[in-house]
Coordinates of C-alpha atoms in Angstrom, one line a residue:
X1 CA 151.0 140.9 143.8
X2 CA 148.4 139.9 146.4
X3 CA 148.1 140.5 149.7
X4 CA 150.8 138.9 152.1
X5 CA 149.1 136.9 154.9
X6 CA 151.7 133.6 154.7
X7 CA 153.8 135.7 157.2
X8 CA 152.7 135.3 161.0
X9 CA 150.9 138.7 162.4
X10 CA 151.9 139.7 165.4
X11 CA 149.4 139.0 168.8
X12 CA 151.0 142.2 170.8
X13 CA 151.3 145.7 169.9
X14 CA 155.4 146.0 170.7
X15 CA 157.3 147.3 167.9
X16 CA 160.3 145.0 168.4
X17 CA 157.9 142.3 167.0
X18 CA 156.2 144.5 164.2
X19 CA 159.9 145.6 162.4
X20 CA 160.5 141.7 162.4
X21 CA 157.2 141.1 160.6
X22 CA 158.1 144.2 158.5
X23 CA 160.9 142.8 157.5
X24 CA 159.6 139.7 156.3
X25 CA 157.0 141.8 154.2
X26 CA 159.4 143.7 152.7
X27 CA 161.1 140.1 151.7
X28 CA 157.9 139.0 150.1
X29 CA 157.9 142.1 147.7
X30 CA 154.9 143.5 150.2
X31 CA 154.9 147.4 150.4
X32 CA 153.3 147.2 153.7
X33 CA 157.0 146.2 155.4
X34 CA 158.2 149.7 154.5
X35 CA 154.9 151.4 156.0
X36 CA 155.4 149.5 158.9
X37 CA 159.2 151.2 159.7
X38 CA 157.8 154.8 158.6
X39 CA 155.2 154.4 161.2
X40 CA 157.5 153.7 163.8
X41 CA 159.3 156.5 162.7
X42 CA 156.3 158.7 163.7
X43 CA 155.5 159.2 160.4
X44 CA 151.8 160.5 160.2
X45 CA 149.0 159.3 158.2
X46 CA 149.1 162.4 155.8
X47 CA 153.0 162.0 155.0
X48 CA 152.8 162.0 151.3
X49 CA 155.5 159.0 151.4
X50 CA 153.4 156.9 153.6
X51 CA 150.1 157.3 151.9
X52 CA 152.0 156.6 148.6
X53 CA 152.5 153.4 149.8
X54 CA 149.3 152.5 151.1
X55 CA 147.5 153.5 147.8
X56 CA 149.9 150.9 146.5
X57 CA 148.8 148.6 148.6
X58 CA 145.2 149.0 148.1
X59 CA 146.1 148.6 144.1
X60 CA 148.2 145.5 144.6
X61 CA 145.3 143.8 146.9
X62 CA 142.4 144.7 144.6
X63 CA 140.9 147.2 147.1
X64 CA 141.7 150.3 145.2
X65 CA 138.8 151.1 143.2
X66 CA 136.8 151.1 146.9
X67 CA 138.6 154.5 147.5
X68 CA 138.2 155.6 143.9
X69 CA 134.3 155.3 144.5
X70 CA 134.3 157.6 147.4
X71 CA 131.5 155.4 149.8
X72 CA 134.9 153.6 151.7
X73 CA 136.8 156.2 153.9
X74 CA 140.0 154.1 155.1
X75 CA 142.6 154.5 157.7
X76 CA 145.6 152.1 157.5
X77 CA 148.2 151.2 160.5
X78 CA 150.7 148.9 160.4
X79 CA 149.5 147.2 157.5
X80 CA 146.1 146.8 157.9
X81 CA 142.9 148.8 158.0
X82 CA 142.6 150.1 161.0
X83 CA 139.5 152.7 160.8
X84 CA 136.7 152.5 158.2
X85 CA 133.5 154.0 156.8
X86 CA 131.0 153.7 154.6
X87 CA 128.0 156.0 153.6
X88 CA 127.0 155.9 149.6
X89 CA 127.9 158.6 147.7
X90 CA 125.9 160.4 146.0
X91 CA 123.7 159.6 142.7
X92 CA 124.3 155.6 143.4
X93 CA 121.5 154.4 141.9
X94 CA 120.8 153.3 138.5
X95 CA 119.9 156.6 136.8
X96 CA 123.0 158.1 139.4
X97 CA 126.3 160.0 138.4
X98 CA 128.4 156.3 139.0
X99 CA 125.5 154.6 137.7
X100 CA 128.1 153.7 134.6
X101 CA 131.4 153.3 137.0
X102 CA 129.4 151.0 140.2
X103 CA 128.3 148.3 138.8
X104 CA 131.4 147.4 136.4
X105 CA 133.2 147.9 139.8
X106 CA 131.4 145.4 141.8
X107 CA 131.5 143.0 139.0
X108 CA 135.2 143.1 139.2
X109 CA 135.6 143.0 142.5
X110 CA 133.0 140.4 143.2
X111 CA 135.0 138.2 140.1
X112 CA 138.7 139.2 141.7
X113 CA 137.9 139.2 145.9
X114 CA 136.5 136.7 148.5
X115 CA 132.6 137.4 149.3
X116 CA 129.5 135.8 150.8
X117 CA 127.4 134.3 148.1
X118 CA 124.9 135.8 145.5
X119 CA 125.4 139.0 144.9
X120 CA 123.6 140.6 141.4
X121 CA 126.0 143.1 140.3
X122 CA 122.4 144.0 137.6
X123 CA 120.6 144.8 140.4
X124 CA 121.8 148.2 141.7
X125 CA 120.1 148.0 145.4
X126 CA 122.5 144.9 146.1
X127 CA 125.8 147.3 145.0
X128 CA 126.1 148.4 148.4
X129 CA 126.1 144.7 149.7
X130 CA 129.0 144.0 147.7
X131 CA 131.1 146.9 148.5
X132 CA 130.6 146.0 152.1
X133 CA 131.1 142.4 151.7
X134 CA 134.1 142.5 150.0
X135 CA 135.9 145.0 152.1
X136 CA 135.1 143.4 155.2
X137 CA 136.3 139.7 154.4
X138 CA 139.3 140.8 152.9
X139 CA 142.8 140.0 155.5
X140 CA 143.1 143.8 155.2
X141 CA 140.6 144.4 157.6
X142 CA 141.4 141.9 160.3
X143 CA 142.7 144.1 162.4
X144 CA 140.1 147.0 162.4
X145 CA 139.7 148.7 165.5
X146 CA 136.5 151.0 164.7
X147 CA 133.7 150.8 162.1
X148 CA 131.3 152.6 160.6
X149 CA 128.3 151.4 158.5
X150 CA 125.9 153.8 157.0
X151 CA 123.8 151.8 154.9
X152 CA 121.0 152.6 152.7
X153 CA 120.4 149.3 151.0
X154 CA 120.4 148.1 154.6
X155 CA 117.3 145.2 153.6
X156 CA 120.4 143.5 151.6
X157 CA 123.9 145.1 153.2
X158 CA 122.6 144.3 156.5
X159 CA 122.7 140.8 157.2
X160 CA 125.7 140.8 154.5
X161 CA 127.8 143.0 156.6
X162 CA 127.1 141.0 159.9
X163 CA 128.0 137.6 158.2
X164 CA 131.0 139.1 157.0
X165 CA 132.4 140.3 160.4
X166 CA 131.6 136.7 161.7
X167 CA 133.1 135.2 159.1
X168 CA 136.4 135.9 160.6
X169 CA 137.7 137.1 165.0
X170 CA 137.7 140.4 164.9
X171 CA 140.4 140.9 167.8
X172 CA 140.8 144.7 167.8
X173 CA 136.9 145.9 166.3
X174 CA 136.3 148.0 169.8
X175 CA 133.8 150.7 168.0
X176 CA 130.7 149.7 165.9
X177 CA 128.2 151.5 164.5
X178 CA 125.7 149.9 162.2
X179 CA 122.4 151.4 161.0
X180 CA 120.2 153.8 158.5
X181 CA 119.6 157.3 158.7
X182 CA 116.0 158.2 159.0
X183 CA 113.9 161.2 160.2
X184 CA 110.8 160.0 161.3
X185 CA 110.5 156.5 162.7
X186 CA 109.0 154.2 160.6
X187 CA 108.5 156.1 157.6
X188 CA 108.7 154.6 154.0
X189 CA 112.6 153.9 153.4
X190 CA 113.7 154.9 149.9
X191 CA 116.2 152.8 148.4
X192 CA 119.1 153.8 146.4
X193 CA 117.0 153.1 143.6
X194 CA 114.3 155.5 144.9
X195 CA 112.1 152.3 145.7
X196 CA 110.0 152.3 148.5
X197 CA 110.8 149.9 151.6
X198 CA 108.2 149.4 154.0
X199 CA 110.7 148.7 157.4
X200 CA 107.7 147.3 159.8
X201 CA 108.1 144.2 157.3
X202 CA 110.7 143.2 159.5
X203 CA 108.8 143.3 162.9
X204 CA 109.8 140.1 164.6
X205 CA 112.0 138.8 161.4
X206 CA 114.8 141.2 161.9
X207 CA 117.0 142.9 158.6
X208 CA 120.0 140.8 159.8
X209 CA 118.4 137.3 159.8
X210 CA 118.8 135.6 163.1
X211 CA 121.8 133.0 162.1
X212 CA 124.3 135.9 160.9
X213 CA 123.0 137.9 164.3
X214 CA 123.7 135.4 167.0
X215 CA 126.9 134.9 165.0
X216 CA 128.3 138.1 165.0
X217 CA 128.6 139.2 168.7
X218 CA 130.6 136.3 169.8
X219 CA 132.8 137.2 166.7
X220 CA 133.5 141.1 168.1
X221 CA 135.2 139.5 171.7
X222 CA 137.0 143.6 171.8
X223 CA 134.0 145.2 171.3
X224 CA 133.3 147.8 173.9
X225 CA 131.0 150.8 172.2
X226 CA 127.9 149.8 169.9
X227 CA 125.5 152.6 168.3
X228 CA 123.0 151.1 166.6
X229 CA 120.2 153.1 164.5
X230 CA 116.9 152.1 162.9
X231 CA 114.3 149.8 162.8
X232 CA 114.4 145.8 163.6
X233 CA 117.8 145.4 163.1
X234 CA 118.5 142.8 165.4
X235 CA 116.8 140.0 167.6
X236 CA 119.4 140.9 170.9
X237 CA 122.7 141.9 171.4
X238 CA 124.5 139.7 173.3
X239 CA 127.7 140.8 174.3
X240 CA 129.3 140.5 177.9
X241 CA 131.9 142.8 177.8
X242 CA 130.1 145.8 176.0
X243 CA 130.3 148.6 178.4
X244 CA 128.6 151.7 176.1
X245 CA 125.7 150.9 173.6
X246 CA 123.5 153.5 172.2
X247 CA 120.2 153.0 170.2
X248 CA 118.3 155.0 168.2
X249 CA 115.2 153.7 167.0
X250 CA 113.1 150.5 167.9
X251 CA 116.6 148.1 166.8
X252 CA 115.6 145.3 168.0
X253 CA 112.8 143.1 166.1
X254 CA 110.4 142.7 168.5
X255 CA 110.2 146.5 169.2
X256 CA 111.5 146.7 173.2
X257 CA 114.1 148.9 173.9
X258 CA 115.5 147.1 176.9
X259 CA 115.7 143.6 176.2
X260 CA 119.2 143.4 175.3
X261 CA 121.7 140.7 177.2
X262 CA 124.5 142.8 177.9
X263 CA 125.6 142.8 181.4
X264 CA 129.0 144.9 181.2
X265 CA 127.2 148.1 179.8
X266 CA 128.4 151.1 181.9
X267 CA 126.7 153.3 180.0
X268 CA 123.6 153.4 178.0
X269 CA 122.1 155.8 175.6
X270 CA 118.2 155.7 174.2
X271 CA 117.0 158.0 171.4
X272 CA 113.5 157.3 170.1
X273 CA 110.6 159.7 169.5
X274 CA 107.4 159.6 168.5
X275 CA 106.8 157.3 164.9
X276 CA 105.3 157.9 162.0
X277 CA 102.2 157.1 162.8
X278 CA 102.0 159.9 165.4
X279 CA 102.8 157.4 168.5
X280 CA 105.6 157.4 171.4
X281 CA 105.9 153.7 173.6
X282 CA 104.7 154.2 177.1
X283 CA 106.7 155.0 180.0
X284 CA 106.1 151.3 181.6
X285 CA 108.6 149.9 179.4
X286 CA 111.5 152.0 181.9
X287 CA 110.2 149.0 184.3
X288 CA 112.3 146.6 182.5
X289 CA 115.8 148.7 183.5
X290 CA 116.5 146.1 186.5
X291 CA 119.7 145.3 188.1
X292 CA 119.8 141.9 187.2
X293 CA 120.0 142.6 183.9
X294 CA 122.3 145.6 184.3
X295 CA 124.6 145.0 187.2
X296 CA 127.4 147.3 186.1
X297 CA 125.1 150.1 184.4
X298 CA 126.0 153.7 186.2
X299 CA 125.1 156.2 183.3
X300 CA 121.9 156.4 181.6
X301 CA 120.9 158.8 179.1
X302 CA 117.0 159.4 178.6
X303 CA 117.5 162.6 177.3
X304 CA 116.2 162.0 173.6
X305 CA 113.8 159.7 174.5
X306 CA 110.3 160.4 174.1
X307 CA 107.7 158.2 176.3
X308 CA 103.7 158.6 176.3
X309 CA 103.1 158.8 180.2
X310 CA 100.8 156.0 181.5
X311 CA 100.6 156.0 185.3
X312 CA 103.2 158.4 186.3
X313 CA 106.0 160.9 184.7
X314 CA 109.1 159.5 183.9
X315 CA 111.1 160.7 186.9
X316 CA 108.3 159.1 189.3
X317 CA 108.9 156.0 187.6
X318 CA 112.4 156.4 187.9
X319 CA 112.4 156.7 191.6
X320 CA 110.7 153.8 191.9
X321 CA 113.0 151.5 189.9
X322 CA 115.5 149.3 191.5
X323 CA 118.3 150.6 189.0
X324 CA 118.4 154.1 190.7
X325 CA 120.7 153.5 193.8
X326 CA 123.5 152.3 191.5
X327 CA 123.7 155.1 188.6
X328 CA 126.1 157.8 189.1
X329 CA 124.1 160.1 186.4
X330 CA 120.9 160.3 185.0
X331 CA 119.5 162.8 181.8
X332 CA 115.9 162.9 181.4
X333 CA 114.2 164.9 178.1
X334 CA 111.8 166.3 180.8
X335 CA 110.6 166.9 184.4
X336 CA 106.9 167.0 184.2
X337 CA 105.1 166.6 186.9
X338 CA 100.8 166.6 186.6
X339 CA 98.3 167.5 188.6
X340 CA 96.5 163.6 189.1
X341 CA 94.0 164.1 191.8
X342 CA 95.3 160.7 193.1
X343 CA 99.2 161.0 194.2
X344 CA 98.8 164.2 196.0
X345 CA 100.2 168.0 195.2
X346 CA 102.6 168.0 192.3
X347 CA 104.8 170.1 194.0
X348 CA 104.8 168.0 197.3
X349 CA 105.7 165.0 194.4
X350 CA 108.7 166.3 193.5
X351 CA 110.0 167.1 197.2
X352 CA 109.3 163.5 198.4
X353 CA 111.5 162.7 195.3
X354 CA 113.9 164.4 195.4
X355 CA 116.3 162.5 197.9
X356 CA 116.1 159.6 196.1
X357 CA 118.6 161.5 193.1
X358 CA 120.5 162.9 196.3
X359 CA 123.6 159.9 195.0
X360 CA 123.4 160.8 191.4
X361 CA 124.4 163.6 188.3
X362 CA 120.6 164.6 187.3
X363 CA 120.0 166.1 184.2
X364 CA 116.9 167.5 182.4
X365 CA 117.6 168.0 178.5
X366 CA 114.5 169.8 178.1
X367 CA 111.2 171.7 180.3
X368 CA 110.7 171.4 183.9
X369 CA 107.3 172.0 184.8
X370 CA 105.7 171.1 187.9
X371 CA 102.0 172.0 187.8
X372 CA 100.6 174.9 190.2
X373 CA 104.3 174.9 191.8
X374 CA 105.0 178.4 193.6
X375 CA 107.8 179.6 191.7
X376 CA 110.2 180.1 194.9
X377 CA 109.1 176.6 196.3
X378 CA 109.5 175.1 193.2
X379 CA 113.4 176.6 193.0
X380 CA 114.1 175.6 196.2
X381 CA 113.3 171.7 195.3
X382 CA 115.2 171.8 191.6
X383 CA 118.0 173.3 193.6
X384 CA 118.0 170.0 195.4
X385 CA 118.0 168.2 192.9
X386 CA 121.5 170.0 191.1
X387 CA 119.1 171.5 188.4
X388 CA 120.3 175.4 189.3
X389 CA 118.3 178.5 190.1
X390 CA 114.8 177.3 188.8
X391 CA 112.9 175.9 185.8
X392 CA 114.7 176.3 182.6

């Protein structure tokens, strides 16, 4: 049998109204009625008895050869998906250990489940597409509470995966993340077919195109943690109850790091290092932290960011912004501090600072270095500023 979705889902979370919709599963022949009253029971996610059932489940709705092919990691809860993650397996591509098992798979599923258009099951870069696609549109995963997407196809599964999650409210999907690995910023992607993908193609014409991307956020009205990694993922997030997002890489398409319209954020996390091309953004672009655009924003996290230095170190610049007086904790990757000529002693600098971090949590993730500081003098201001005994 199918999937049950006639039957009325729940809005709350009380039990007393999830045994009645039990019930009525276990009427309609659906397995997912007995899961339901094991669960409440307290029966955990490794009792043999309930992950019996679920593999049943998974057969009967067409989703079991997902698990079989080892990129889907699933969590069920009361009868629907309630965790998930993909990454490829290994040897996916066409010369590939499941090169004889993937593509007979998608062509089932693709024949047997609801998806998003053209997919070519012959073309072995759009198999990871597919497997997203169909996983995501499915009525098992309407109540997913946290997703993971580890794509490596990403110039096809993408813009797939974001049309899917807006094909549908996503009422519970608190915890997103969405990206490609990479090492070096920019460098030539390599396909699951080994083929190179040059990801500066998509410099102002984003991976996800721009309908599917101003689709999705409104789509994700629970969302409340988003980690996005890679290159030119996205024209902007727009999201106004996000309150954590994390970036790593230049994500958005026109290569800022700031521009995103997300006024809830509590907390925000940057990660981006020198490219492959042997160049780091300037420091300037910390200008565009301003409270207007972040009224709620109290942590930010520098620490694995790397910026060239244009008129001034990052913590001088930092001072300076408007943002400062509302954070509660700062982490910078460094504390340099140059002799200029122009601004005056270096170590004098960091004194005249140093009040203005009085308010917050400062932390340095990597060298202190103030030049021609005396050693004691120097201790005595990083002291101040809650960085302990002296430079690290």
């Amino acid at each position: 049998m199918g999937f049950v979705d006639e039957v009325p889902v729940p809005v709350s979370e009380d039990w007393a109204d999830w045994l009645v919709y039990a019930r009525a599963l276990s009427e309609a022949g659906d397995p997912r009625g007995e899961a339901i009253r094991l669960e409440h029971r307290g029966a955990p996610a490794e009792d043999p008895e309930l992950a019996a059932l679920y593999r049943q489940v998974e057969r009967d709705c067409g989703l079991d050869g997902l698990r079989a092919d080892g990129s889907w990691r699933l969590g069920w809860s009361r009868g629907f998906l309630d965790t998930a993650a993909f990454r490829l397996t290994e040897g996916t591509g066409p010369a590939g250990e499941s090169a004889p098992r993937r593509p007979a798979l998608v062509a089932r599923l693709l024949a047997e489940l609801s998806h998003g258009g053209d997919h070519d099951p012959d073309d072995p870069e759009q198999w990871e597409a597919a497997l997203v696609d169909v996983l995501l549109r499915h009525p098992a995963a309407a109540r997913l509470r946290t997703l993971e997407l580890h794509l490596t196809d990403h110039h096809h599964s993408a813009g797939r995966a974001a049309a899917a999650l807006a094909a549908r409210q996503r009422p519970r999907l608190a915890e997103l993340y969405l990206g490609h690995d990479y090492d070096t910023l920019f460098e030539l992607h390599r396909t699951s077919a080994g083929r190179p993908l040059e990801v500066e193609r998509y410099l102002h014409d984003p991976v996800v195109p721009h309908e599917a991307g101003r689709a999705l956020w409104p789509a994700l009205p629970a969302l409340r943690s988003l980690e996005l990694e890679g290159a030119f993922l996205f024209d902007d997030v727009v999201h106004e109850e996000l309150t954590h997002l994390r970036t790593r890489g230049a994500v958005f398409s026109d290569g800022s790091l700031f521009g995103t319209s997300t006024p809830g954020l509590v907390t925000l996390e940057v990660e981006i290092d020198y490219d492959v091309h042997g160049t780091a953004g300037s420091n300037l672009q910390l200008e565009e932290l301003a409270p207007a655009g972040y009224p709620r924003l109290r942590h930010l996290d520098l620490g694995a960011a790397t910026f060239e230095p244009e008129e001034a170190g990052d913590l001088v610049l930092l001072a300076d912004s408007p943002l400062l007086p509302q954070l509660e904790s700062l982490t910078v990757r460094e504390l340099v501090i140059e002799d200029t000529g122009a601004d005056g002693d270096p170590l004098e600098v960091l004194t005249g600072l140093a009040p203005r971090f009085a308010h917050l949590e400062l932390r340095v993730a990597g060298d202190i270095e103030v030049e021609g500081a005396d050693e004691r003098e120097l201790e005595r201001v990083l002291v101040a500023l809650g960085q302990g005994p002296g430079p690290r």
